[in-house]
Amino acid sequence: MKHPGLWKMLTVAMCVALVGCLQAQELQGHVSIILLGATGDLAKKYLWQGLFQLYLDEVGKGHSFSFHGAALTAPKQGQELMAKALESLSCPKDTAPSHCARLKGQFLQLSQYRQLKTAEDYRVLSKDIEAQVEQEGLREAGRIFYFSVPPFAYVDIARNINSSCRPGPGAWLRVVFEKPFGHDHLSAQQLATELGSFFQEEEMYRVDHYLGKQAVAQILPFRDQNRKALDSLWNRHHVERVEIIMKETVDAEGRISFYEEYGVIRDILQNHLTEILTLVAMELPQDVSSSAAVLQHKLQAFRALRGLHRGSAVLGQYQAYSAQVRGELQRPDGFHSLTPTFAGVLVHVDNLRWEGVPFILMSGKALDERVGYVRVLFKNRALCVHHERNWAPEQSQCLPRQIIFHIGHGELGHPAILVSRNLFRPSLPAHSWTEVQEQPGLQVFGRPLSDFYAYSPVKERDAYSILLSHIFHCRKESFITTENLLASWVFWTPLLDSLDHEAPRIYPGGAETGNLLDLEFNGSHLSFSQQQPEQLVPGLGSAPRPSDFRVLGTRYRESPLISAWPEELISKLASDIEATAVQAVRRFGKFHLALSGGSSPIALFQQLATGHYGFPWAHTHLWLVDERCVPLSDPDSNFQGLQAHLLQHVRVPYYNIHPMPVHLHQRLCAEEDQGTQTYAGEISALVANSSFDLVLLGMGTDGHTASLFPQSPTGLDGEQLVVLTQSPFRPYQRMSLSLPLINRAKKVAVLVMGRTKREITMLVSRVGHEPKKWPISGVLPSSGQLVWYMDYEAFLG
């Protein structure tokens, strides 16, 4: 062992964690459960019933319990509210009424209300628990604090628990948090840091109640028990797509304040549906009962998710929502909210198993049905000679092949797992899942139930009762760790930021919505199938849309100018590049394309990757116009941006990809390594007359282009093809094609986008050939063509 001290520390930590779990599972002791927010809606609807079910499951197995309902409400009123909430407790259907009444009476005796407002209140609670344990001759096993309160209250409560209400030595502490866990990555990080200052990671349980739903909780066990059948199917070669859906018929009335702050993506997709996605997409650990292994594999799945962009999502809002906002939040009459109540998002997992498989996440309110499901649809390459009426479900490969984890509601009305009979007969635990009998007339995704092997739980259980049992038994795989939480927010925050001011499509709600929200996808782009209809709310969407304008053709600096809204402009530029590529390959057998880095070309790279399947990638050589002097794997590297947004999605032969040699001999842009000469030699050897077929440039707000800056005149003239330059911005050192080399190109395209470019666009339109002041003014191909591509904001302001 290289680090025996570290190994010893890890061994001790593992032993402590194991002892903590064993104390909860095997050793007798007293457990105190404190429900904070005991008089709130969640407590009344689910948590008290879940705690009662935990008591029913564990009574007589060696532990004693006390249940403390806590809130800010004064004692007398709080006791009355809690008593009312406890009236609705019920036993499982197979429990005898007399036995149920006895157990319910015991639970009520063990439950008491107390007001918790100050640090002193928490000290008193701790002393009362200790006194009870001592008086009854018990040993304290541990304490569970369930935070059924708004997140803004977490930190103060956590501070009070940590300082005044921790159990003594030998007893464990578990604290349970309800979502939302932050609003974006920054707020989630701040909350995690604050809570981490009071509690250890193994003490915290973040609840996503969807992970307690029986069909969801069965995804990993199902995959494990059917490994032999699924090993060859659960991959990109056989899966056509995965749908993860949660539809609701109710609207947001009564929750408008929450919805205005969070919206449907934060409320449903970022947590519930993303957690389900990881269960489907993650690599299966050898031991699915190992919490640590499951959580680690989920984290790896998060890290494999391809970054989302604006085209990954579509948004909708039911028609009555803005009126509800005006009513509940006293907004002025003309106010229209941009908060989405419907969202569809297209997700890709960039690994060998799932490359190219679309995962569609969708949720919405005021829709035509209430249902939740995960549907894995398999590719079908069969052609059957017999008519469909003669197809046998077990034999015909022409029938749809799918596995469905039916979370609840819908036509089935209960949790279920369905496997097409032409796939395989699944194995499920017989003690907890039973085969569903045929129900004439019932169809699932257009097929009769008889087409499936269908199973439902022997006994339906509420998600919260399952999760509370897992908390009690120290099973962490059904909860969200800090690391997984932050990984999720890293994935979602950029998309949420890009959608902040996006107007959602208005839909009537319910059955009247019809096909208005139907989706279709192309590559990594998701869109509504139907065109935007006439506006449903007067005044909304009156701003001009990109489709209201044609591409504007004119001239700029005596060269052709193409101007349009951003999406249309990028589409036009991508089409022009493809046309140039096809022509070059037809004439010369190859196409040499030099690309600039930065943020402007990202949308172009994504468009080329997803919308141009006729592009002759196999005959294309890709070169860099400029590069920052950082390792190619660095996020600041232009090559890294090219790799992330284009190269990993297309099939360019690796020997046709030419990154700039900025990192040689473990040094960055050292002149003695002669990286510029090496790249110039490679260009001279492969590119006829060192004349690229097309060079893509941008224009900086200071008039720079490539990495040729006004303050650094290197590369503006002379014989050098490739030069080292100095940037006024970090990282300062750059490598760049020289202006003389750029001007040898057969075609140069300059892409200028965004309102920040308006001032330099106006200035450069008036100056002459002054490359030492404004390097972009020196771009003028000696025997080729220069074309400017500007969006309306850069061109018109």
PDB file of C-alpha atoms in Angstrom, residues 27-190:
ATOM      1  CA  LEU A  27     -29.676  -3.714  17.931  1.00  0.00           C
ATOM      2  CA  GLN A  28     -32.545  -2.745  20.167  1.00  0.00           C
ATOM      3  CA  GLY A  29     -32.985   0.889  21.008  1.00  0.00           C
ATOM      4  CA  HIS A  30     -35.268   3.873  21.042  1.00  0.00           C
ATOM      5  CA  VAL A  31     -35.846   5.926  17.898  1.00  0.00           C
ATOM      6  CA  SER A  32     -37.240   9.457  18.040  1.00  0.00           C
ATOM      7  CA  ILE A  33     -38.780  10.804  14.835  1.00  0.00           C
ATOM      8  CA  ILE A  34     -39.334  14.554  14.661  1.00  0.00           C
ATOM      9  CA  LEU A  35     -41.554  15.777  11.837  1.00  0.00           C
ATOM     10  CA  LEU A  36     -40.883  19.479  11.231  1.00  0.00           C
ATOM     11  CA  GLY A  37     -43.822  21.122   9.493  1.00  0.00           C
ATOM     12  CA  ALA A  38     -46.162  18.587  11.045  1.00  0.00           C
ATOM     13  CA  THR A  39     -49.306  20.611  10.305  1.00  0.00           C
ATOM     14  CA  GLY A  40     -48.550  21.337   6.641  1.00  0.00           C
ATOM     15  CA  ASP A  41     -50.152  19.863   3.536  1.00  0.00           C
ATOM     16  CA  LEU A  42     -47.420  17.322   2.799  1.00  0.00           C
ATOM     17  CA  ALA A  43     -47.514  16.041   6.365  1.00  0.00           C
ATOM     18  CA  LYS A  44     -51.300  15.736   6.323  1.00  0.00           C
ATOM     19  CA  LYS A  45     -51.439  14.036   2.912  1.00  0.00           C
ATOM     20  CA  TYR A  46     -48.502  11.667   3.116  1.00  0.00           C
ATOM     21  CA  LEU A  47     -45.985  11.910   5.927  1.00  0.00           C
ATOM     22  CA  TRP A  48     -48.098  11.013   8.961  1.00  0.00           C
ATOM     23  CA  GLN A  49     -49.501   8.037   7.063  1.00  0.00           C
ATOM     24  CA  GLY A  50     -45.959   7.060   6.068  1.00  0.00           C
ATOM     25  CA  LEU A  51     -44.777   7.263   9.684  1.00  0.00           C
ATOM     26  CA  PHE A  52     -47.753   5.181  10.804  1.00  0.00           C
ATOM     27  CA  GLN A  53     -46.880   2.559   8.179  1.00  0.00           C
ATOM     28  CA  LEU A  54     -43.267   2.556   9.426  1.00  0.00           C
ATOM     29  CA  TYR A  55     -44.587   1.916  12.928  1.00  0.00           C
ATOM     30  CA  LEU A  56     -46.805  -0.921  11.656  1.00  0.00           C
ATOM     31  CA  ASP A  57     -43.809  -2.492   9.866  1.00  0.00           C
ATOM     32  CA  GLU A  58     -41.388  -2.200  12.784  1.00  0.00           C
ATOM     33  CA  VAL A  59     -43.508  -2.609  15.924  1.00  0.00           C
ATOM     34  CA  GLY A  60     -42.451  -5.666  17.878  1.00  0.00           C
ATOM     35  CA  LYS A  61     -39.082  -5.988  16.115  1.00  0.00           C
ATOM     36  CA  GLY A  62     -36.967  -4.628  18.942  1.00  0.00           C
ATOM     37  CA  HIS A  63     -37.222  -0.864  18.650  1.00  0.00           C
ATOM     38  CA  SER A  64     -39.342   1.546  20.644  1.00  0.00           C
ATOM     39  CA  PHE A  65     -40.536   4.796  19.094  1.00  0.00           C
ATOM     40  CA  SER A  66     -41.678   8.299  19.863  1.00  0.00           C
ATOM     41  CA  PHE A  67     -43.104  10.655  17.230  1.00  0.00           C
ATOM     42  CA  HIS A  68     -42.827  14.414  17.662  1.00  0.00           C
ATOM     43  CA  GLY A  69     -44.865  16.662  15.420  1.00  0.00           C
ATOM     44  CA  ALA A  70     -43.180  20.078  15.360  1.00  0.00           C
ATOM     45  CA  ALA A  71     -43.995  23.471  13.879  1.00  0.00           C
ATOM     46  CA  LEU A  72     -43.878  27.182  14.683  1.00  0.00           C
ATOM     47  CA  THR A  73     -47.568  27.165  15.686  1.00  0.00           C
ATOM     48  CA  ALA A  74     -48.382  27.723  19.353  1.00  0.00           C
ATOM     49  CA  PRO A  75     -48.835  24.479  21.368  1.00  0.00           C
ATOM     50  CA  LYS A  76     -52.619  24.458  21.782  1.00  0.00           C
ATOM     51  CA  GLN A  77     -53.441  25.274  18.141  1.00  0.00           C
ATOM     52  CA  GLY A  78     -50.655  23.019  16.862  1.00  0.00           C
ATOM     53  CA  GLN A  79     -51.931  20.082  18.909  1.00  0.00           C
ATOM     54  CA  GLU A  80     -55.436  20.555  17.464  1.00  0.00           C
ATOM     55  CA  LEU A  81     -54.141  20.718  13.888  1.00  0.00           C
ATOM     56  CA  MET A  82     -51.967  17.658  14.387  1.00  0.00           C
ATOM     57  CA  ALA A  83     -54.814  15.688  15.961  1.00  0.00           C
ATOM     58  CA  LYS A  84     -56.945  16.484  12.912  1.00  0.00           C
ATOM     59  CA  ALA A  85     -54.192  15.274  10.576  1.00  0.00           C
ATOM     60  CA  LEU A  86     -53.893  12.007  12.516  1.00  0.00           C
ATOM     61  CA  GLU A  87     -57.620  11.243  12.256  1.00  0.00           C
ATOM     62  CA  SER A  88     -57.236  10.001   8.683  1.00  0.00           C
ATOM     63  CA  LEU A  89     -54.593   7.337   9.426  1.00  0.00           C
ATOM     64  CA  SER A  90     -55.448   3.969   7.917  1.00  0.00           C
ATOM     65  CA  CYS A  91     -54.144   0.409   8.013  1.00  0.00           C
ATOM     66  CA  PRO A  92     -53.523  -1.892   5.035  1.00  0.00           C
ATOM     67  CA  LYS A  93     -56.684  -3.528   3.697  1.00  0.00           C
ATOM     68  CA  ASP A  94     -55.774  -6.955   5.049  1.00  0.00           C
ATOM     69  CA  THR A  95     -55.528  -5.679   8.666  1.00  0.00           C
ATOM     70  CA  ALA A  96     -58.395  -6.650  10.967  1.00  0.00           C
ATOM     71  CA  PRO A  97     -60.367  -3.562  12.136  1.00  0.00           C
ATOM     72  CA  SER A  98     -59.846  -4.349  15.840  1.00  0.00           C
ATOM     73  CA  HIS A  99     -56.113  -4.845  15.360  1.00  0.00           C
ATOM     74  CA  CYS A 100     -55.933  -1.634  13.328  1.00  0.00           C
ATOM     75  CA  ALA A 101     -57.734   0.332  16.035  1.00  0.00           C
ATOM     76  CA  ARG A 102     -55.313  -0.988  18.671  1.00  0.00           C
ATOM     77  CA  LEU A 103     -52.232  -0.094  16.615  1.00  0.00           C
ATOM     78  CA  LYS A 104     -53.608   3.319  15.762  1.00  0.00           C
ATOM     79  CA  GLY A 105     -54.268   3.979  19.455  1.00  0.00           C
ATOM     80  CA  GLN A 106     -50.673   3.029  20.298  1.00  0.00           C
ATOM     81  CA  PHE A 107     -49.334   5.338  17.584  1.00  0.00           C
ATOM     82  CA  LEU A 108     -51.435   8.261  18.818  1.00  0.00           C
ATOM     83  CA  GLN A 109     -50.144   7.714  22.353  1.00  0.00           C
ATOM     84  CA  LEU A 110     -46.571   7.833  21.081  1.00  0.00           C
ATOM     85  CA  SER A 111     -47.195  11.031  19.095  1.00  0.00           C
ATOM     86  CA  GLN A 112     -47.084  14.514  20.601  1.00  0.00           C
ATOM     87  CA  TYR A 113     -46.908  18.063  19.318  1.00  0.00           C
ATOM     88  CA  ARG A 114     -44.296  20.589  20.330  1.00  0.00           C
ATOM     89  CA  GLN A 115     -43.452  24.083  19.217  1.00  0.00           C
ATOM     90  CA  LEU A 116     -39.901  24.452  17.881  1.00  0.00           C
ATOM     91  CA  LYS A 117     -38.864  28.072  17.317  1.00  0.00           C
ATOM     92  CA  THR A 118     -35.720  28.765  19.324  1.00  0.00           C
ATOM     93  CA  ALA A 119     -32.464  27.028  20.174  1.00  0.00           C
ATOM     94  CA  GLU A 120     -33.878  26.599  23.677  1.00  0.00           C
ATOM     95  CA  ASP A 121     -36.881  24.684  22.268  1.00  0.00           C
ATOM     96  CA  TYR A 122     -34.477  22.230  20.613  1.00  0.00           C
ATOM     97  CA  ARG A 123     -32.473  21.869  23.857  1.00  0.00           C
ATOM     98  CA  VAL A 124     -35.659  21.085  25.754  1.00  0.00           C
ATOM     99  CA  LEU A 125     -36.654  18.500  23.116  1.00  0.00           C
ATOM    100  CA  SER A 126     -33.270  16.808  23.420  1.00  0.00           C
ATOM    101  CA  LYS A 127     -33.483  16.697  27.231  1.00  0.00           C
ATOM    102  CA  ASP A 128     -37.021  15.295  27.061  1.00  0.00           C
ATOM    103  CA  ILE A 129     -35.900  12.501  24.732  1.00  0.00           C
ATOM    104  CA  GLU A 130     -32.954  11.680  27.005  1.00  0.00           C
ATOM    105  CA  ALA A 131     -35.203  11.690  30.088  1.00  0.00           C
ATOM    106  CA  GLN A 132     -37.750   9.394  28.417  1.00  0.00           C
ATOM    107  CA  VAL A 133     -35.038   6.951  27.346  1.00  0.00           C
ATOM    108  CA  GLU A 134     -33.516   6.907  30.822  1.00  0.00           C
ATOM    109  CA  GLN A 135     -36.861   6.625  32.590  1.00  0.00           C
ATOM    110  CA  GLU A 136     -37.933   3.640  30.508  1.00  0.00           C
ATOM    111  CA  GLY A 137     -34.549   1.945  30.812  1.00  0.00           C
ATOM    112  CA  LEU A 138     -33.874   2.082  27.090  1.00  0.00           C
ATOM    113  CA  ARG A 139     -30.861   2.786  24.940  1.00  0.00           C
ATOM    114  CA  GLU A 140     -31.147   5.581  22.388  1.00  0.00           C
ATOM    115  CA  ALA A 141     -30.603   4.191  18.880  1.00  0.00           C
ATOM    116  CA  GLY A 142     -31.026   7.429  16.967  1.00  0.00           C
ATOM    117  CA  ARG A 143     -33.075  10.417  15.848  1.00  0.00           C
ATOM    118  CA  ILE A 144     -34.705  11.247  12.525  1.00  0.00           C
ATOM    119  CA  PHE A 145     -35.544  14.876  11.707  1.00  0.00           C
ATOM    120  CA  TYR A 146     -37.836  15.227   8.695  1.00  0.00           C
ATOM    121  CA  PHE A 147     -37.747  18.760   7.191  1.00  0.00           C
ATOM    122  CA  SER A 148     -41.233  19.244   5.724  1.00  0.00           C
ATOM    123  CA  VAL A 149     -40.646  23.005   5.643  1.00  0.00           C
ATOM    124  CA  PRO A 150     -39.619  25.557   2.966  1.00  0.00           C
ATOM    125  CA  PRO A 151     -35.911  25.487   2.047  1.00  0.00           C
ATOM    126  CA  PHE A 152     -35.318  28.996   3.408  1.00  0.00           C
ATOM    127  CA  ALA A 153     -35.887  27.544   6.905  1.00  0.00           C
ATOM    128  CA  TYR A 154     -33.369  24.700   6.489  1.00  0.00           C
ATOM    129  CA  VAL A 155     -30.239  26.467   7.685  1.00  0.00           C
ATOM    130  CA  ASP A 156     -31.658  27.855  10.953  1.00  0.00           C
ATOM    131  CA  ILE A 157     -33.215  24.498  11.825  1.00  0.00           C
ATOM    132  CA  ALA A 158     -30.005  22.677  10.902  1.00  0.00           C
ATOM    133  CA  ARG A 159     -27.997  25.006  13.137  1.00  0.00           C
ATOM    134  CA  ASN A 160     -30.333  24.357  16.075  1.00  0.00           C
ATOM    135  CA  ILE A 161     -30.261  20.587  15.612  1.00  0.00           C
ATOM    136  CA  ASN A 162     -26.479  20.530  15.339  1.00  0.00           C
ATOM    137  CA  SER A 163     -25.908  22.742  18.362  1.00  0.00           C
ATOM    138  CA  SER A 164     -28.731  21.629  20.664  1.00  0.00           C
ATOM    139  CA  CYS A 165     -30.424  18.406  19.569  1.00  0.00           C
ATOM    140  CA  ARG A 166     -27.890  15.860  18.431  1.00  0.00           C
ATOM    141  CA  PRO A 167     -28.164  12.451  20.143  1.00  0.00           C
ATOM    142  CA  GLY A 168     -25.394  11.318  22.459  1.00  0.00           C
ATOM    143  CA  PRO A 169     -22.439   9.048  21.661  1.00  0.00           C
ATOM    144  CA  GLY A 170     -23.346   5.727  20.068  1.00  0.00           C
ATOM    145  CA  ALA A 171     -26.610   6.953  18.564  1.00  0.00           C
ATOM    146  CA  TRP A 172     -27.113   8.015  14.962  1.00  0.00           C
ATOM    147  CA  LEU A 173     -28.670  11.138  13.466  1.00  0.00           C
ATOM    148  CA  ARG A 174     -30.548  11.280  10.154  1.00  0.00           C
ATOM    149  CA  VAL A 175     -31.947  14.475   8.635  1.00  0.00           C
ATOM    150  CA  VAL A 176     -34.358  14.334   5.717  1.00  0.00           C
ATOM    151  CA  PHE A 177     -34.891  17.157   3.223  1.00  0.00           C
ATOM    152  CA  GLU A 178     -37.717  17.738   0.772  1.00  0.00           C
ATOM    153  CA  LYS A 179     -37.161  19.398  -2.613  1.00  0.00           C
ATOM    154  CA  PRO A 180     -36.561  21.958  -3.998  1.00  0.00           C
ATOM    155  CA  PHE A 181     -32.833  21.664  -3.391  1.00  0.00           C
ATOM    156  CA  GLY A 182     -31.915  25.038  -4.843  1.00  0.00           C
ATOM    157  CA  HIS A 183     -33.029  27.003  -7.888  1.00  0.00           C
ATOM    158  CA  ASP A 184     -29.892  26.534 -10.004  1.00  0.00           C
ATOM    159  CA  HIS A 185     -26.345  25.264  -9.604  1.00  0.00           C
ATOM    160  CA  LEU A 186     -25.135  28.252  -7.583  1.00  0.00           C
ATOM    161  CA  SER A 187     -28.021  28.229  -5.096  1.00  0.00           C
ATOM    162  CA  ALA A 188     -27.832  24.429  -4.756  1.00  0.00           C
ATOM    163  CA  GLN A 189     -24.101  24.703  -4.100  1.00  0.00           C
ATOM    164  CA  GLN A 190     -24.658  27.372  -1.456  1.00  0.00           C
TER     165      GLN A 190
END
